[in-house]
Structures are given as C-alpha cells and as structure tokens.
Coordinates of C-alpha atoms and ligand atoms in Angstrom, one line a residue:
M1 CA -18.4 16.8 -19.3
K2 CA -20.4 17.0 -16.2
I3 CA -18.4 16.2 -13.0
H4 CA -20.1 14.5 -10.1
P5 CA -19.4 16.6 -6.8
L6 CA -17.8 13.5 -5.1
V7 CA -15.0 13.3 -7.5
K8 CA -11.8 14.5 -6.6
E9 CA -10.0 14.1 -9.7
V10 CA -10.8 12.2 -13.1
L11 CA -8.4 9.8 -14.1
Y12 CA -9.6 8.5 -17.4
T13 CA -12.3 9.8 -19.6
R14 CA -15.0 7.7 -21.5
E15 CA -13.1 8.2 -24.7
E16 CA -9.7 7.2 -23.2
I17 CA -11.2 4.1 -21.8
A18 CA -13.0 3.3 -25.2
A19 CA -9.7 3.4 -26.9
K20 CA -8.3 1.3 -24.2
C21 CA -11.0 -1.3 -24.6
K22 CA -10.2 -1.6 -28.3
E23 CA -6.4 -2.0 -27.5
L24 CA -7.4 -4.9 -25.0
A25 CA -9.8 -6.6 -27.3
V26 CA -7.0 -6.8 -30.0
A27 CA -4.8 -8.4 -27.6
V28 CA -7.5 -11.0 -26.5
N29 CA -8.5 -11.7 -30.1
Q30 CA -4.8 -12.3 -31.0
Y31 CA -4.4 -14.5 -27.9
Y32 CA -7.5 -16.9 -28.7
H33 CA -6.7 -17.0 -32.3
A34 CA -3.2 -18.2 -31.8
N35 CA -4.2 -20.7 -28.9
S36 CA -7.5 -22.2 -30.1
Q37 CA -7.5 -25.9 -30.4
D38 CA -9.2 -27.5 -33.3
N39 CA -10.8 -30.5 -31.7
K40 CA -12.6 -29.0 -28.9
D41 CA -15.3 -26.4 -28.5
N42 CA -13.3 -23.1 -28.9
T43 CA -16.0 -20.7 -27.8
V44 CA -14.7 -18.7 -25.0
I45 CA -16.6 -18.3 -21.9
C46 CA -16.5 -14.6 -21.0
L47 CA -17.3 -14.5 -17.5
G48 CA -18.1 -11.1 -16.0
L49 CA -18.0 -10.5 -12.3
L50 CA -21.1 -8.4 -11.2
K51 CA -21.9 -5.8 -10.6
G52 CA -18.7 -3.7 -11.5
C53 CA -17.9 -5.4 -14.9
I54 CA -20.9 -4.1 -16.7
P55 CA -19.8 -1.0 -18.5
F56 CA -16.3 -2.3 -19.2
M57 CA -17.5 -5.7 -20.3
A58 CA -20.0 -4.2 -22.5
M59 CA -17.5 -2.2 -24.3
L60 CA -14.9 -4.8 -24.7
L61 CA -17.4 -7.5 -25.9
L62 CA -18.3 -5.2 -29.1
D63 CA -14.7 -5.5 -30.1
L64 CA -14.1 -9.2 -29.6
E65 CA -13.9 -11.1 -32.7
I66 CA -13.8 -14.6 -31.3
E67 CA -16.8 -16.6 -30.6
V68 CA -18.0 -16.0 -26.9
E69 CA -20.7 -17.1 -24.7
T70 CA -21.3 -14.6 -21.7
E71 CA -21.7 -15.6 -18.2
Y72 CA -21.9 -13.8 -14.9
M73 CA -20.9 -14.4 -11.3
T74 CA -21.4 -12.4 -8.1
V75 CA -18.7 -12.4 -5.7
S76 CA -19.1 -10.5 -2.3
S77 CA -16.1 -8.1 -1.7
Y78 CA -16.2 -4.5 -0.5
A79 CA -19.7 -4.7 1.2
G80 CA -20.2 -1.4 -0.2
G81 CA -17.8 1.0 1.5
V82 CA -14.4 2.4 1.0
A83 CA -12.3 -0.3 3.0
G84 CA -12.2 -3.9 1.7
N85 CA -13.5 -6.7 3.6
L86 CA -11.5 -9.9 4.3
N87 CA -12.6 -12.7 2.5
P88 CA -14.7 -12.6 -0.6
E89 CA -17.6 -15.5 -1.1
I90 CA -19.4 -16.6 -4.2
M91 CA -22.9 -15.1 -4.0
F92 CA -24.1 -16.1 -7.3
D93 CA -22.8 -18.9 -9.5
L94 CA -22.4 -19.1 -13.2
V95 CA -24.8 -21.2 -15.1
A96 CA -22.6 -22.8 -17.9
D97 CA -20.4 -26.0 -17.3
V98 CA -16.7 -24.9 -17.4
E99 CA -15.2 -28.4 -17.8
D100 CA -12.5 -28.3 -20.7
R101 CA -13.6 -24.7 -21.5
D102 CA -11.5 -21.7 -21.9
V103 CA -12.7 -18.8 -19.5
L104 CA -11.9 -15.1 -19.8
L105 CA -12.8 -13.5 -16.6
V106 CA -13.6 -10.0 -16.9
E107 CA -13.2 -7.5 -13.9
D108 CA -13.6 -3.9 -13.3
I109 CA -10.6 -3.6 -11.0
I110 CA -8.0 -5.8 -9.2
D111 CA -7.0 -4.7 -5.8
S112 CA -5.9 -7.3 -3.3
G113 CA -6.3 -10.0 -5.9
K114 CA -8.3 -12.1 -3.5
T115 CA -11.6 -12.1 -5.8
I116 CA -9.9 -13.1 -8.8
K117 CA -7.9 -15.7 -7.2
L118 CA -10.9 -17.2 -5.6
V119 CA -12.8 -17.4 -8.9
K120 CA -9.7 -18.6 -10.8
D121 CA -9.1 -21.5 -8.4
Y122 CA -12.8 -22.3 -8.4
L123 CA -13.1 -22.6 -12.1
L124 CA -9.7 -24.7 -12.3
D125 CA -11.1 -26.9 -9.8
K126 CA -14.4 -27.3 -11.9
G127 CA -12.0 -28.5 -14.8
A128 CA -11.8 -25.4 -16.9
R129 CA -9.1 -25.8 -19.5
S130 CA -7.8 -22.2 -19.2
V131 CA -8.4 -19.2 -17.2
K132 CA -7.3 -15.8 -18.3
V133 CA -8.0 -12.5 -16.7
V134 CA -8.8 -9.0 -18.2
T135 CA -9.2 -6.2 -15.9
L136 CA -9.9 -2.5 -16.8
L137 CA -7.9 -1.3 -13.9
D138 CA -5.1 -2.8 -11.8
K139 CA -4.4 -1.5 -8.3
K140 CA -1.0 -3.4 -8.2
S141 CA 0.1 -1.7 -4.8
G142 CA -2.9 -3.3 -3.1
R143 CA -2.0 -6.9 -4.0
K144 CA -2.1 -9.4 -1.0
V145 CA -2.2 -12.7 -3.0
D146 CA 0.0 -13.6 -5.8
L147 CA -2.2 -12.9 -8.8
A148 CA -1.5 -11.1 -12.2
A149 CA -3.8 -10.0 -14.8
D150 CA -3.3 -11.2 -18.2
W151 CA -4.3 -8.1 -19.7
Y152 CA -5.2 -4.8 -17.9
G153 CA -6.1 -1.3 -19.1
F154 CA -4.6 1.0 -16.5
D155 CA -2.2 0.8 -13.8
V156 CA -4.0 2.9 -11.0
P157 CA -2.8 4.6 -7.9
A158 CA -3.9 3.3 -4.3
A159 CA -6.7 5.5 -4.0
F160 CA -10.6 4.8 -3.7
L161 CA -11.9 5.0 -7.2
I162 CA -15.4 5.5 -8.5
G163 CA -17.2 5.4 -11.8
F164 CA -17.4 3.2 -14.9
G165 CA -18.8 0.3 -12.8
L166 CA -16.9 1.2 -9.6
D167 CA -19.2 2.0 -6.8
Y168 CA -19.5 3.8 -3.5
E169 CA -22.4 2.0 -1.6
E170 CA -23.7 0.8 -4.7
R171 CA -23.9 4.4 -6.2
L172 CA -21.8 6.1 -8.8
R173 CA -21.3 3.0 -11.2
N174 CA -23.1 5.0 -14.0
L175 CA -20.3 7.9 -14.1
P176 CA -19.0 7.7 -17.6
Y177 CA -15.4 8.1 -16.4
V178 CA -13.0 6.7 -13.8
A179 CA -12.3 9.0 -10.9
I180 CA -10.5 9.4 -7.6
A181 CA -13.3 10.0 -5.0
D182 CA -13.2 12.7 -2.5
V183 CA -13.2 10.4 0.4
E184 CA -13.5 13.2 3.2
K185 CA -16.7 14.5 1.3
I186 CA -18.1 11.0 0.7
K187 CA -18.4 9.9 4.2
A188 CA -20.6 12.9 5.2
W189 CA -22.6 12.6 2.0
T190 CA -26.4 12.4 2.0
W191 CA -27.8 11.1 -1.4
E192 CA -30.9 13.0 -1.1
K193 CA -29.3 16.3 -2.1
Ligands
IMP1 P1 -9.8 -7.5 -4.6 O1 -10.6 -8.9 -4.2 O2 -9.3 -6.9 -3.3 O3 -9.1 -7.6 -5.7 O4 -11.1 -6.5 -4.9 C1 -11.7 -6.6 -6.1 C2 -13.1 -5.7 -5.9 O5 -13.1 -4.9 -4.9 C3 -13.5 -5.3 -7.2 O6 -14.2 -6.0 -8.0 C4 -14.3 -4.0 -6.8 O7 -15.6 -4.4 -6.6 C5 -13.7 -3.6 -5.6 N1 -12.7 -2.6 -5.4 C6 -11.6 -2.5 -5.4 N2 -11.0 -1.3 -5.3 C7 -11.8 -0.5 -5.5 C8 -12.1 0.9 -5.6 O8 -11.2 1.9 -5.6 N3 -13.4 1.5 -5.6 C9 -14.5 0.7 -5.8 N4 -14.4 -0.8 -5.6 C10 -13.1 -1.3 -5.5
MG2 MG1 -16.1 -5.8 -8.9

C-alpha cells in the first residue's frame, strides 16, 4: 500500500473499511426490515452529506438490501482547514420531498455533532417520518451538542484525520484508507511537490 507523505499513522485500511461497511449494512437492513410500515412509501431516502460521504456511501449502498432513493446535501463546516468553524450552514439542499419519509443520513465523520444536528432538525421540521444516522467515523470526544449516531463504523481518537472522504483543504479525500494526518508537516506543505 502506497502511503501519502502527509500521513502520520494509518488507522483503517480499505479492506477493514469494506468489512465494516458490510457490518453496518447488515444492521441497517435489519432495522428497516423490522420497522417498515406497510401502508406508506417504505423506500428509504439515503441522504449523503457532500463531499465527504462519497467513498463511504458508495460502499455502504452496494450492501443495502432495502429499497432506497439517493439524495445529497452540502453543509458548510470546516472551511477546509484543520480547525472546525463555528456554525454549519446548508449550502445545497436535497431535491426530494421528505414529508412522511424515512431518511437515513450518511456521513463520513461526526465530530462536534453540529452538522448532523442541524440537518436532522431541518428534516424533522420538514415532516420526515424518521431520521437515522450512519457514520463511518465517530469522534466522540469532540461532541459539543447532544447527538449520537444510530450506527457508526469506528470510534476514532481526537486527531485530525484524512482519507476515505476526509479532506485537508479539499485534497486527500481519495486516499484509500483513513489516517491521522501529520499536522506539523501539513501546514508547511506545498501541493505542487
Ligand atoms: P461536526 O459538525 O463538528 O460534527 O463536523 C462534521 C464535519 O467536519 C464532517 O462532515 C467533516 O467534513 C469535518 N471533519 C470533522 N473531523 C474531521 C477530521 O478529522 N478531518 C477532516 N474533516 C473533519
Ligand atoms: Mg463531511
């Protein structure tokens, strides 16, 4: 496996993530099979938060055996850097009407919880019947609001992570693993190299 020079430590390899996605999909399938309602539209809206959700959502989707529609939203958050900004905002809204629908929010990582809380409240406000949250990574120590994922892949340390959807200044989302970034090196890094 080729390791990017800005990596300090690889936490989860592509194979470990793939296995975890299967486990998560099994749990999600079971939940919706057990909780579907016959007299309504049971198709779940699988709502990914751009841009970080892409690799995780792509893997998870292929093991979902429930009927889904896919939707996306963009919520501003880190503004690119290592430190989180204060309050997230919706930059790009989803297309589907969520009234009376079951929504599964798909996120790369939950840190403070503000992003997911904002989206969850927004969807419930619009009349969603249920909103569940699945995240690949859960940085529980970063939590600033009362919010828990319904399903998470890995409990991660309070470090700046990159790869598998997670970026530093919009780059490194394509690394096929999740890693702790070398924060000292990253600040002085020139991408032209
Ligand atoms: P929250 O609102 O603080 O929970 O932040 C969630 C968002 O912040 C995620 O969707 C990521 O885009 C970003 N984020 C949180 N932690 C990291 C990290 O360690 N590396 C890169 N992005 C992160
Ligand atoms: Mg994100």
